[in-house]
Tab-separated table of C-alpha atoms and ligand atoms in Angstrom:
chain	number	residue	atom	x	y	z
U	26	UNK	CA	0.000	0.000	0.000
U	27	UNK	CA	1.076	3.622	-0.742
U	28	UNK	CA	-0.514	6.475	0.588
U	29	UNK	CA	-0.975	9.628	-1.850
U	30	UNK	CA	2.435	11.327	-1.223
U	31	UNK	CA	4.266	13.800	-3.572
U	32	UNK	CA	4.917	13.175	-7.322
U	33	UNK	CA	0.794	12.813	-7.701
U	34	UNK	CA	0.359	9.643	-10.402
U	35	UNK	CA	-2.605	10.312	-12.577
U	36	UNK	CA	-3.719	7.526	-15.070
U	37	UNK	CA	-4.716	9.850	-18.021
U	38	UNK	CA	-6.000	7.478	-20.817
U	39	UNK	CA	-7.183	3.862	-21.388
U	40	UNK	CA	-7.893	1.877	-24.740
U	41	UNK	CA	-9.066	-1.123	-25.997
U	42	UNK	CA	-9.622	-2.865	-28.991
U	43	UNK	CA	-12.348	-5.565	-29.358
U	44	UNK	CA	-11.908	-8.171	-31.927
U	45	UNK	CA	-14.893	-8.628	-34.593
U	46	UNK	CA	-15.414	-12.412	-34.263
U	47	UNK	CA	-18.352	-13.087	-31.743
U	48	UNK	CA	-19.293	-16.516	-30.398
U	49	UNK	CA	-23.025	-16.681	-28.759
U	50	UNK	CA	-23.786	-18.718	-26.041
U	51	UNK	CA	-26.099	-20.584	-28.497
U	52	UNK	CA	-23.516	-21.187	-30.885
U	53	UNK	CA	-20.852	-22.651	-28.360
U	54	UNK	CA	-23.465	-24.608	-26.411
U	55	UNK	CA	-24.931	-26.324	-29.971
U	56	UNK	CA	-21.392	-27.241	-31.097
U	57	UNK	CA	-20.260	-28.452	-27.462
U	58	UNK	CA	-23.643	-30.476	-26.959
U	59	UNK	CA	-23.082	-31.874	-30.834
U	60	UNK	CA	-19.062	-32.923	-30.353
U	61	UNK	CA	-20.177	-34.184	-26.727
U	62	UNK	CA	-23.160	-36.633	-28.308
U	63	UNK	CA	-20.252	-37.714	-30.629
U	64	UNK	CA	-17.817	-38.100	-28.636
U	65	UNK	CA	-20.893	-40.407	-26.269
U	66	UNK	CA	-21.695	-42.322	-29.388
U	67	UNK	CA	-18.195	-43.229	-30.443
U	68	UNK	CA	-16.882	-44.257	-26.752
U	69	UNK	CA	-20.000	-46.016	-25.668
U	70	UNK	CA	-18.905	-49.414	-25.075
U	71	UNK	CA	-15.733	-47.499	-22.876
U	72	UNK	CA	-18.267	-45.556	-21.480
U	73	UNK	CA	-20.846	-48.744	-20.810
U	74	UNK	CA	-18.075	-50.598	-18.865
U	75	UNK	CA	-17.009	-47.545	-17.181
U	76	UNK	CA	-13.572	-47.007	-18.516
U	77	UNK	CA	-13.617	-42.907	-19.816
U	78	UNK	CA	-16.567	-40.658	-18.180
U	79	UNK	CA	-19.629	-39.733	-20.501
U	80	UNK	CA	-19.356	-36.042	-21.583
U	81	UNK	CA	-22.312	-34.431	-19.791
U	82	UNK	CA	-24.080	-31.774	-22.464
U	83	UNK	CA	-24.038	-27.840	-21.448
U	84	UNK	CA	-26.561	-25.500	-21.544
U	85	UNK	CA	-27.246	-21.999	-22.244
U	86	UNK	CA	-29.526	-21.522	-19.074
U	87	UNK	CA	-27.017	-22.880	-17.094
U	88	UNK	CA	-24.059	-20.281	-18.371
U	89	UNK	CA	-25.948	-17.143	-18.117
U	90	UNK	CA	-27.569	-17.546	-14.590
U	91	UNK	CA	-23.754	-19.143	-12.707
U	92	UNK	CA	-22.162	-16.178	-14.894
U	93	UNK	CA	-23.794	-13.341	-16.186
U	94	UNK	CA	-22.049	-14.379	-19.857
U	95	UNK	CA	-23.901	-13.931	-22.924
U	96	UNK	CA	-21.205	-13.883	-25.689
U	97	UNK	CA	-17.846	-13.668	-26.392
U	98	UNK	CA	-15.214	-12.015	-28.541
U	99	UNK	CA	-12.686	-14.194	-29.981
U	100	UNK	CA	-9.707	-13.597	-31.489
U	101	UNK	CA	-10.977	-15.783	-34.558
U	102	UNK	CA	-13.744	-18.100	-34.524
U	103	UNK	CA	-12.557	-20.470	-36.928
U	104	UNK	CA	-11.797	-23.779	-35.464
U	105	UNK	CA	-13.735	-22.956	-32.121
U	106	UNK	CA	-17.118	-24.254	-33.391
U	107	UNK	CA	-15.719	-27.566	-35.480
U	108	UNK	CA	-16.208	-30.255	-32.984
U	109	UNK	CA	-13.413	-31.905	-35.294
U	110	UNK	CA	-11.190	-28.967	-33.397
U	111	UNK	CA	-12.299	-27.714	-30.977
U	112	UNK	CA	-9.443	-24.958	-30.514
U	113	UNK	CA	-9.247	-21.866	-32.571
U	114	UNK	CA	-7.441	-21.682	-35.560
U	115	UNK	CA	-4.837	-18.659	-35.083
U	116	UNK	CA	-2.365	-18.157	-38.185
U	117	UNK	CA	1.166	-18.843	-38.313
U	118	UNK	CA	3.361	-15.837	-38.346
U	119	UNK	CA	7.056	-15.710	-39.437
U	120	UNK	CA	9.644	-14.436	-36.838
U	121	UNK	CA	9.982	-11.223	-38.681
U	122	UNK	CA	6.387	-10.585	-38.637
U	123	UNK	CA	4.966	-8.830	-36.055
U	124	UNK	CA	3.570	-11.121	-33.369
U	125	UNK	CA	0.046	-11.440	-33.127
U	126	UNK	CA	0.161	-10.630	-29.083
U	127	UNK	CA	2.241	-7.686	-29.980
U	128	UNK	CA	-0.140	-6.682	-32.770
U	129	UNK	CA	-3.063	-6.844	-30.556
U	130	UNK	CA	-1.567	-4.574	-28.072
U	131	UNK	CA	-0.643	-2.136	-30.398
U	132	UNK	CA	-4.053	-1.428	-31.413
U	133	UNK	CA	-4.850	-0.667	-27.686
U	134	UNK	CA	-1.859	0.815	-26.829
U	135	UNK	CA	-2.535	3.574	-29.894
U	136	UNK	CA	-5.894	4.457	-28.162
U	137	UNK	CA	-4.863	4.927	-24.733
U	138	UNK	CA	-2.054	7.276	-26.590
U	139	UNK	CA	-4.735	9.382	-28.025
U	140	UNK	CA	-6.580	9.665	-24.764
U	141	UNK	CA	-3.699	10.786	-23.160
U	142	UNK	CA	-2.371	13.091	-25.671
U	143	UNK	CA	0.724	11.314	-25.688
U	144	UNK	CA	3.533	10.342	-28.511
U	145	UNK	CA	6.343	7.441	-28.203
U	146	UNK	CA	8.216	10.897	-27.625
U	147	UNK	CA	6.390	11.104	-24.052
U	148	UNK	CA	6.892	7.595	-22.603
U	149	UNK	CA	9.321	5.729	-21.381
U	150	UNK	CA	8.333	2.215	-20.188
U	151	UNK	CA	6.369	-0.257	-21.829
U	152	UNK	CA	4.496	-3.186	-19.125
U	153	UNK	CA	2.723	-5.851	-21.035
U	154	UNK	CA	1.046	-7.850	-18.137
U	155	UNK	CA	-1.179	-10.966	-18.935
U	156	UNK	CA	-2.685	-14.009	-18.178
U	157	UNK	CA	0.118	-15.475	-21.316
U	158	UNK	CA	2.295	-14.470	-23.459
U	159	UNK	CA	3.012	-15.825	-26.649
U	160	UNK	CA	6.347	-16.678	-26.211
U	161	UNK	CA	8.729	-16.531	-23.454
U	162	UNK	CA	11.358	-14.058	-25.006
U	163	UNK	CA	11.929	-11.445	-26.535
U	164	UNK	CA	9.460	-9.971	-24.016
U	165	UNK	CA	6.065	-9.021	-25.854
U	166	UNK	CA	6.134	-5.792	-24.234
U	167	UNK	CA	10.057	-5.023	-25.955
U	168	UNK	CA	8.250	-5.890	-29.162
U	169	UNK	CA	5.648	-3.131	-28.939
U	170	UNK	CA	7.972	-0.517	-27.379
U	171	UNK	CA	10.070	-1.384	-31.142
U	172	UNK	CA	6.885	-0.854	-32.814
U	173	UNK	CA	5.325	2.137	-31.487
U	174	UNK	CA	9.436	3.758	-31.619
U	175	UNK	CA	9.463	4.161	-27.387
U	176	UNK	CA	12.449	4.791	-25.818
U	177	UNK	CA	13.149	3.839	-22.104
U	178	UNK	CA	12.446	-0.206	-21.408
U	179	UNK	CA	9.915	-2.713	-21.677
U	180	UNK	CA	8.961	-5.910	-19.902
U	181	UNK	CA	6.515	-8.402	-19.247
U	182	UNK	CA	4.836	-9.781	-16.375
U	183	UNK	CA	2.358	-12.686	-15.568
U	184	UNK	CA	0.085	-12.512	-12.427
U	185	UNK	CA	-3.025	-14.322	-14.212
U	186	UNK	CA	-6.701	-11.933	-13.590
U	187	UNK	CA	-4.409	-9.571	-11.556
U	188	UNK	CA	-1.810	-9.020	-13.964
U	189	UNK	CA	-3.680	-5.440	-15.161
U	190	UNK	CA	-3.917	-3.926	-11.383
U	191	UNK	CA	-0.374	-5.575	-10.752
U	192	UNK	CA	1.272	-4.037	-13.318
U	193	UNK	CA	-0.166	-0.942	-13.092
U	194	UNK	CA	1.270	-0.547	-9.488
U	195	UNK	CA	4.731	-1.140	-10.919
U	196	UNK	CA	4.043	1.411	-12.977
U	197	UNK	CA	3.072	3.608	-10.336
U	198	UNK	CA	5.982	2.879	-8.285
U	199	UNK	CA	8.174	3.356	-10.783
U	200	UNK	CA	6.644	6.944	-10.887
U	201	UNK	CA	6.482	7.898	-7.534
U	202	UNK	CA	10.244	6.805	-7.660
U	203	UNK	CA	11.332	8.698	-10.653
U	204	UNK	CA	12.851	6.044	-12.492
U	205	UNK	CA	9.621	6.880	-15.300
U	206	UNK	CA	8.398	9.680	-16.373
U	207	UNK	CA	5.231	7.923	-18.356
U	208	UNK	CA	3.857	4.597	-18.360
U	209	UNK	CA	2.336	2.622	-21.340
U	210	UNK	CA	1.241	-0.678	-19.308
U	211	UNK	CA	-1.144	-2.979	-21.966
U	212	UNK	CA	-2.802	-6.262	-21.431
U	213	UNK	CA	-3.431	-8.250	-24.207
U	214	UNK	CA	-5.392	-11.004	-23.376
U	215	UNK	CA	-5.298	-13.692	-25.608
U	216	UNK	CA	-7.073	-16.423	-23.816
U	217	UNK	CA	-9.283	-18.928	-26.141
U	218	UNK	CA	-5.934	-20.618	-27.086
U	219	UNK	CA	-5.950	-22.181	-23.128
U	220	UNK	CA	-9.896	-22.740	-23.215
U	221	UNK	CA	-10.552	-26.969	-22.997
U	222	UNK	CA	-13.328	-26.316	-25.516
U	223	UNK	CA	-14.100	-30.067	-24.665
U	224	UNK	CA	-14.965	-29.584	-21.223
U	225	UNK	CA	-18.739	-28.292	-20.465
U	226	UNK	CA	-17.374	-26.709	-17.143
U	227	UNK	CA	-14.601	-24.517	-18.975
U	228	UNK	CA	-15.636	-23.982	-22.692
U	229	UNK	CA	-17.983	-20.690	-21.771
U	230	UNK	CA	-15.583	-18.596	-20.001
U	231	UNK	CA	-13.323	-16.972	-21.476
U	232	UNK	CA	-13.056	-14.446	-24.369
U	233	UNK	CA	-10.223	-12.468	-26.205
U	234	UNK	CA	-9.374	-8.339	-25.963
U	235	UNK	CA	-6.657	-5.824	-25.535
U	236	UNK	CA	-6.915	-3.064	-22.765
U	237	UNK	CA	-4.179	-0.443	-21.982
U	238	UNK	CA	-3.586	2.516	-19.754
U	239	UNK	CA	-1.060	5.319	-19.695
U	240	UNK	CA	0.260	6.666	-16.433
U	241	UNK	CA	2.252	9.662	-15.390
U	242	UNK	CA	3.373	12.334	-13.565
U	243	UNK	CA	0.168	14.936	-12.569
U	244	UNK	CA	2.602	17.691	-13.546
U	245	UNK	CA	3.051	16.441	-17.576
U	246	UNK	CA	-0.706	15.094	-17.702
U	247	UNK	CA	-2.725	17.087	-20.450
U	248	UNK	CA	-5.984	14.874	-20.814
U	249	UNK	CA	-9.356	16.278	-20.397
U	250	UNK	CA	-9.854	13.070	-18.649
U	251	UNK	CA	-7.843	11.841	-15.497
U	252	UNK	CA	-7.711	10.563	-12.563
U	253	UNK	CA	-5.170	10.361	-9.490
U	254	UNK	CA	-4.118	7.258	-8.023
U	255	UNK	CA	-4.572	7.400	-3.639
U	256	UNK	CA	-3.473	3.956	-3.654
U	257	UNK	CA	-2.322	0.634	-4.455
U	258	UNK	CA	-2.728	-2.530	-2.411
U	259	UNK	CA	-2.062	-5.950	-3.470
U	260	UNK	CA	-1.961	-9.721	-1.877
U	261	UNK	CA	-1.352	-13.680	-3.202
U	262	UNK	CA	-2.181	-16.350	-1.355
U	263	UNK	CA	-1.096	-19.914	-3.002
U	264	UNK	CA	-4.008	-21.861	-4.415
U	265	UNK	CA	-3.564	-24.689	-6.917
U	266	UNK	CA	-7.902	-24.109	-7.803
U	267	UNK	CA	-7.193	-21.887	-10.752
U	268	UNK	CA	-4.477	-23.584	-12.989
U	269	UNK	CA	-2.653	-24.493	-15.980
U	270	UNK	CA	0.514	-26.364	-15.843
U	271	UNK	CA	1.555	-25.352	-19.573
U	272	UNK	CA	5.241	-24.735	-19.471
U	273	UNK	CA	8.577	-25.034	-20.978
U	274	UNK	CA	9.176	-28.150	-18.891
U	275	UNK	CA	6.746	-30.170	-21.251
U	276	UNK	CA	9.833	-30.673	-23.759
U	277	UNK	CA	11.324	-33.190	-20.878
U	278	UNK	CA	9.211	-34.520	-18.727
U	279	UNK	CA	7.631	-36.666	-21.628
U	280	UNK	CA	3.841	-36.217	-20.434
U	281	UNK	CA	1.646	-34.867	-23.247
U	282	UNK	CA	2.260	-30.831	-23.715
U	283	UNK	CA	-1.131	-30.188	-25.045
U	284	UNK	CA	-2.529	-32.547	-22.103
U	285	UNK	CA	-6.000	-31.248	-20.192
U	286	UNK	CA	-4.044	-30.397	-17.147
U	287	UNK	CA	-1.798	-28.214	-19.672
U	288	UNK	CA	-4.859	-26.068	-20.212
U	289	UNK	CA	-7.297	-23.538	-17.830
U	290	UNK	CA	-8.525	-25.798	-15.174
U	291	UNK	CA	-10.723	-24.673	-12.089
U	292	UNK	CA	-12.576	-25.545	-8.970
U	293	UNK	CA	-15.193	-22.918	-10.063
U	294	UNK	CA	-17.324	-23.198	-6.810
U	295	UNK	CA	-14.680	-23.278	-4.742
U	296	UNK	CA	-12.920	-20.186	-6.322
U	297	UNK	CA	-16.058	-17.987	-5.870
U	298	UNK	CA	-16.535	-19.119	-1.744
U	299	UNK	CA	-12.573	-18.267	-1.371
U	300	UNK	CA	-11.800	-14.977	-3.338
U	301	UNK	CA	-14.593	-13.092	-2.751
U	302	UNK	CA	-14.175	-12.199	1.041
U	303	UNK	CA	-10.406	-11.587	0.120
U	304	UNK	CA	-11.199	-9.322	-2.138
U	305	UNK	CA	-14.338	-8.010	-0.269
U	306	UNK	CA	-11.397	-7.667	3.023
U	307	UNK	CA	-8.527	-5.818	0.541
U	308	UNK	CA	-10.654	-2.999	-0.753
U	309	UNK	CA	-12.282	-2.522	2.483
U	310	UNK	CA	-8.989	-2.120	4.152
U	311	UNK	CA	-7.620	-0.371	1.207
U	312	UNK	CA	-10.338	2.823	1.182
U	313	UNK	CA	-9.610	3.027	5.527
U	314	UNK	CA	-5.782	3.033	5.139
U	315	UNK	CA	-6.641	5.712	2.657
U	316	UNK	CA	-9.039	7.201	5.755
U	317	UNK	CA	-12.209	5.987	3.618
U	318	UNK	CA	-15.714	4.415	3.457
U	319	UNK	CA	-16.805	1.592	0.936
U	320	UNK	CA	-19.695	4.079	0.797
U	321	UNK	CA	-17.722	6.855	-0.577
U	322	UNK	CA	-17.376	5.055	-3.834
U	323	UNK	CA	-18.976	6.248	-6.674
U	324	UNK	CA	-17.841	3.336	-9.304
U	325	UNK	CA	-16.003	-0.412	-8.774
U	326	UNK	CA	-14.279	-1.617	-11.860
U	327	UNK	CA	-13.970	-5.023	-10.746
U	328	UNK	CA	-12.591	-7.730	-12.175
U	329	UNK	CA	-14.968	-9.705	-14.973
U	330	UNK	CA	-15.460	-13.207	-14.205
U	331	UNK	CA	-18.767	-13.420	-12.802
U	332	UNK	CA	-21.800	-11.412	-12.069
U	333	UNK	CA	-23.236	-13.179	-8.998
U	334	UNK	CA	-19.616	-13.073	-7.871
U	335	UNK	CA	-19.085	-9.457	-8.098
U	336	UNK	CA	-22.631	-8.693	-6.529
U	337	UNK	CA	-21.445	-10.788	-3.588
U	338	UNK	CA	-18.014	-8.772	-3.206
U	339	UNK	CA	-19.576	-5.404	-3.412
U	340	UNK	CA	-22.475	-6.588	-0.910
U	341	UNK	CA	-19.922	-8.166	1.460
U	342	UNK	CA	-18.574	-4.274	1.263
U	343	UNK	CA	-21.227	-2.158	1.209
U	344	UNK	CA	-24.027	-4.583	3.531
U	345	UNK	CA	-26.444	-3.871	0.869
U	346	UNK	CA	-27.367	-4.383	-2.728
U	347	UNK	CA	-26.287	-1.744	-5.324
U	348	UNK	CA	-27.383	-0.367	-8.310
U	349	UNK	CA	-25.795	-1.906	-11.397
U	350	UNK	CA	-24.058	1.743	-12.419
U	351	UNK	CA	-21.934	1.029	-9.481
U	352	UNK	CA	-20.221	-1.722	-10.576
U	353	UNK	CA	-20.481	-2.257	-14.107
U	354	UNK	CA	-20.865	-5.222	-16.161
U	355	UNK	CA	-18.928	-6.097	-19.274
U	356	UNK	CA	-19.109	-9.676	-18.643
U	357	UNK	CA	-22.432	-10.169	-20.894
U	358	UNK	CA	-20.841	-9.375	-23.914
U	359	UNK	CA	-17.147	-9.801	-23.410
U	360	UNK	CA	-17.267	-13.049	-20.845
U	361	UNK	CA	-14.062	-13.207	-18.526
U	362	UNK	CA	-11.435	-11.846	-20.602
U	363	UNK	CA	-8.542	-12.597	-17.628
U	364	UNK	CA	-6.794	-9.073	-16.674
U	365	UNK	CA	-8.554	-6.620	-18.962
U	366	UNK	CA	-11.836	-7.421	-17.460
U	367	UNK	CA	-11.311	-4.239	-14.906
U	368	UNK	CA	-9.457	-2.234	-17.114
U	369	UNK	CA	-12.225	-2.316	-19.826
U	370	UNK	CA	-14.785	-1.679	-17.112
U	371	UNK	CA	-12.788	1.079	-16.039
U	372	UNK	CA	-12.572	2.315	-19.861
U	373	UNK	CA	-16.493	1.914	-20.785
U	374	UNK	CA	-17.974	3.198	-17.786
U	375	UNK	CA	-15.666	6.257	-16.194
U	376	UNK	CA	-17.187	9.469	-18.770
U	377	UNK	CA	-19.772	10.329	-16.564
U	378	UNK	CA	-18.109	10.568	-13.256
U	379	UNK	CA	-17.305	14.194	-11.763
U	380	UNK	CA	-13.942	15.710	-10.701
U	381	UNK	CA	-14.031	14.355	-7.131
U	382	UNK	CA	-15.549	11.497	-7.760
U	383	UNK	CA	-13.891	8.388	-5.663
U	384	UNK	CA	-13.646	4.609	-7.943
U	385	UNK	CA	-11.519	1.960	-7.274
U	386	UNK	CA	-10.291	-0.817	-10.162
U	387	UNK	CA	-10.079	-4.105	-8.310
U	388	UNK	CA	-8.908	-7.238	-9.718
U	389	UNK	CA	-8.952	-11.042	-8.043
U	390	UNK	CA	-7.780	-14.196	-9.757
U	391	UNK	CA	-5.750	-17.218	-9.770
U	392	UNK	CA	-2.595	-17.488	-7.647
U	393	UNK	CA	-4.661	-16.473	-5.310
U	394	UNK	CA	-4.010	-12.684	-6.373
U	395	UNK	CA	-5.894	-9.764	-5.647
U	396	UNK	CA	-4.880	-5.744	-6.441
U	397	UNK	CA	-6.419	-2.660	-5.768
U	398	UNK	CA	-6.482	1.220	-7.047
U	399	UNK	CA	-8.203	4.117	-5.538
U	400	UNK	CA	-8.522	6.839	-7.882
U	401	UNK	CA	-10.169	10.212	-8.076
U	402	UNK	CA	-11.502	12.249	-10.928
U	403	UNK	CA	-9.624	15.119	-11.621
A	1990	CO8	N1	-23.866	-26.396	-18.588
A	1990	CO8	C1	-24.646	-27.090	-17.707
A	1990	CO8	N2	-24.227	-27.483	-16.491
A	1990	CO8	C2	-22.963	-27.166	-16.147
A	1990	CO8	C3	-22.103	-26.454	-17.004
A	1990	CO8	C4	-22.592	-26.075	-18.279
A	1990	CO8	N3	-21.839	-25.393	-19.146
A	1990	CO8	N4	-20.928	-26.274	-16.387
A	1990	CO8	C5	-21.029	-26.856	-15.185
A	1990	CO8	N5	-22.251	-27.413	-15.037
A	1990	CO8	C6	-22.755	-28.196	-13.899
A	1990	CO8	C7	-21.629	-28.672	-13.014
A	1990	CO8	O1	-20.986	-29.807	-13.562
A	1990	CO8	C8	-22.383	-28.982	-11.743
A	1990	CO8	O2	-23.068	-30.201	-11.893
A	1990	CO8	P1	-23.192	-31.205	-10.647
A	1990	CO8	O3	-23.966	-30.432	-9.608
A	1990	CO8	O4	-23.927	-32.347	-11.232
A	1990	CO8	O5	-21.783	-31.509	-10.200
A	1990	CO8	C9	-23.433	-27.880	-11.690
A	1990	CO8	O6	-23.565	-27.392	-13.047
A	1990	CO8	C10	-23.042	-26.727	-10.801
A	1990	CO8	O7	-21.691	-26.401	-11.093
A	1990	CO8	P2	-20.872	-25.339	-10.278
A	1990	CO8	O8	-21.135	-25.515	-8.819
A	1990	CO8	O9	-19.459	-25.387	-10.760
A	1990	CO8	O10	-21.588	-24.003	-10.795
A	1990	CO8	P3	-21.377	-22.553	-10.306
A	1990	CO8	O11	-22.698	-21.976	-10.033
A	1990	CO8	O12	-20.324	-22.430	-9.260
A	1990	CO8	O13	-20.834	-21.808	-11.637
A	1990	CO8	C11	-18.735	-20.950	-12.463
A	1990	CO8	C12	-19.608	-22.198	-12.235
A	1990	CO8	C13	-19.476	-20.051	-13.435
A	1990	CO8	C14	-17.410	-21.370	-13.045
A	1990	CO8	C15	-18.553	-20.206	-11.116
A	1990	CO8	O14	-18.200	-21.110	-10.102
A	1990	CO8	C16	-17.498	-19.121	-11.175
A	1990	CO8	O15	-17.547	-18.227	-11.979
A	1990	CO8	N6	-16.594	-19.145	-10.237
A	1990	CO8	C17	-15.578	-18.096	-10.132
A	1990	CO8	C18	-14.386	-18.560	-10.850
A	1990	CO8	C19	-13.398	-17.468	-11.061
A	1990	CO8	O16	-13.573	-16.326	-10.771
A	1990	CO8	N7	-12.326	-17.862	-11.606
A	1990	CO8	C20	-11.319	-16.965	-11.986
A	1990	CO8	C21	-10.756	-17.564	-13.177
A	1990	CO8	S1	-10.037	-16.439	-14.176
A	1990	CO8	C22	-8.380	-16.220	-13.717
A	1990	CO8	O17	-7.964	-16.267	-12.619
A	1990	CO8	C23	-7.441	-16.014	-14.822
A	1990	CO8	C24	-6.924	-17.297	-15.294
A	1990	CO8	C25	-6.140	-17.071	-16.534
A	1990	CO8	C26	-6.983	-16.905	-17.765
A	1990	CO8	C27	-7.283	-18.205	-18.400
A	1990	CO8	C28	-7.568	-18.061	-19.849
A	1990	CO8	C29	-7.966	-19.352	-20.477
């Protein structure tokens, strides 16, 4: 936690870019329930003598009332609805191509540039934080700061659905320090390559999107639209519930790389008992550390992975029910898109709210990991 001390750090613009390709809950739930019946018919003798499970069939009733998910954007579509796939289809792109993680952030990055009324002239550091990254080096976030023609450094940085709050308080430290004059810190989420599309449990979460913020000094900020940072606050607690062992130990330990295990796996239920109170707890000690009430809020930008979820947090806060405006919901449309969730919360919903006006950008995911910012309108 840092309390608001001399330099002031104002976050002066977001982006995001959305891709085109939309998957309904219909269409995911007909191709699901027609691989599943497949899959049934072509194991049931395994199945009959109780050697592999039967696949159970999903349903869209089910997905919208445990999540609040409607649809999703994908990064492509193709491949996600073949039950002969069952995995997007991404194209291949030569080393001196631009990558596609890279591109994605980019197009996000160039927004929150505009917002902020900044040039590659202006900043200094690049963060890419994520849920993945494409590859493990050169860093993703290097790539972009080449692209874009920043000087300064770049780097990138994995903390799962916390990755966007976490990296923006290294960006705010590195402020407050003076070792940056002006963030770029961008999360491109690229997250239906990990979906088990095969697995009725998993297949509806996730979606793909890009998200970035720019951060600096109060002194250089020019944008109509900004707001100071009180506060950061962050905690992990170990928790093996949200997972995916894919790694660069696959090449030698001879298991199958691609294997389930390899991909997003959960104890869903178990998740939303454990991380809500902890997140509930961090903001609540947060805003008094900061000498404030819960009440005092005029916006949360949580984290997007589930409605009923993010009602209980705010309720566990407040001791009430609140009107939807205060927290708002991207999850219908965009579904859990990992660390941008909050940040494109944050960068639909934040026009309307008046110089003074107190929000805070939460975020709580796997690792356990859960990271906080108070901000103010300027
Ligand atoms: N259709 C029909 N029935 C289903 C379906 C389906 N699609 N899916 C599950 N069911 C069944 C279950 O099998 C279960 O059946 P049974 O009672 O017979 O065992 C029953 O419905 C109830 O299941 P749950 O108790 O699991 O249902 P919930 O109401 O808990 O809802 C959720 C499941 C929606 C997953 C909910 O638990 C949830 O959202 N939990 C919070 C999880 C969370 O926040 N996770 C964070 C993950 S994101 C993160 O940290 C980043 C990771 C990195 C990104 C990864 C990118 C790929």
């Amino acid at each position: 936690m840092t309390a608001s001390l001399s330099p002031r750090i104002v976050i002066s613009g977001s982006g995001i870019w959305t891709p085109t390709d939309v998957i309904t809950n219909e269409e995911l739930v007909e191709s699901y329930n027609t691989y599943a019946e497949k899959f049934n018919s072509d194991h049931a003798a395994d199945i009959a003598s109780g050697k592999i499970k039967e696949k159970p069939l999903s349903s869209v009733r089910f997905i919208e009332k445990s999540s609040g998910i409607k649809a999703r954007y994908v990064y492509t579509k193709e491949g996600i609805l073949d039950i002969n796939r069952m995995r997007p289809k991404f194209p291949e792109r030569k080393e001196e191509e631009l990558s596609i993680q890279a591109e994605i952030g980019v197009f996000a990055a160039r927004k929150a540039m505009a917002a902020a009324g900044k040039t590659a002239a202006d900043i200094d550091a690049v963060i890419v934080a994520g849920a993945y990254t494409q590859r493990a080096y050169p860093a993703i976030a290097i790539e972009i700061q080449h692209e874009l023609g920043i000087n300064g450094f770049g780097f990138d940085m994995l903390v799962a659905c916390s990755a966007a709050t976490f990296g923006l308080h290294r960006a705010y430290d590195s402020l407050k320090s003076g070792s940056t004059k002006c963030v770029l810190a961008i999360n491109p989420e690229l997250n239906t390559p990990q979906v088990n599309f095969c697995d009725r449990d998993n297949h509806f979460i996730f979606g793909d999107v890009s998200a970035a913020v720019i951060m600096e000094r109060a002194e250089t900020c020019t944008s109509p639209n900004s707001y100071e940072i009180l506060g950061t606050k962050a905690l992990t607690q170990f928790s093996s519930n949200i997972r995916s062992n894919f790694g660069h130990l696959s090449y030698v330990t001879d298991d199958d790389p691609f294997g389930e295990d390899k991909l997003f796996h959960q104890s869903g239920r178990i998740v939303f008992k454990e991380v809500s109170p902890i997140a509930a707890k961090l903001m609540s000690e947060h805003l008094a550390i900061l000498g404030l009430k819960p009440e005092d809020v005029k916006r949360f930008w949580l984290h997007q992975a589930n409605i009923n979820m993010n009602n209980m947090v705010v309720k566990e806060l407040l001791g009430k029910d609140v009107d939807e405006k205060v927290i708002p919901t991207i999850l219908d449309r965009y579904a859990n898109t990992a660390s941008a969730g909050s940040i494109i919360a944050f960068h639909l919903y934040n026009n309307d709210l008046k110089k003074g006006d107190l929000g805070v950008i939460c975020s709580f995911g796997a690792g356990y990991s859960v990271g906080s910012l108070v901000l103010r309108k300027r």
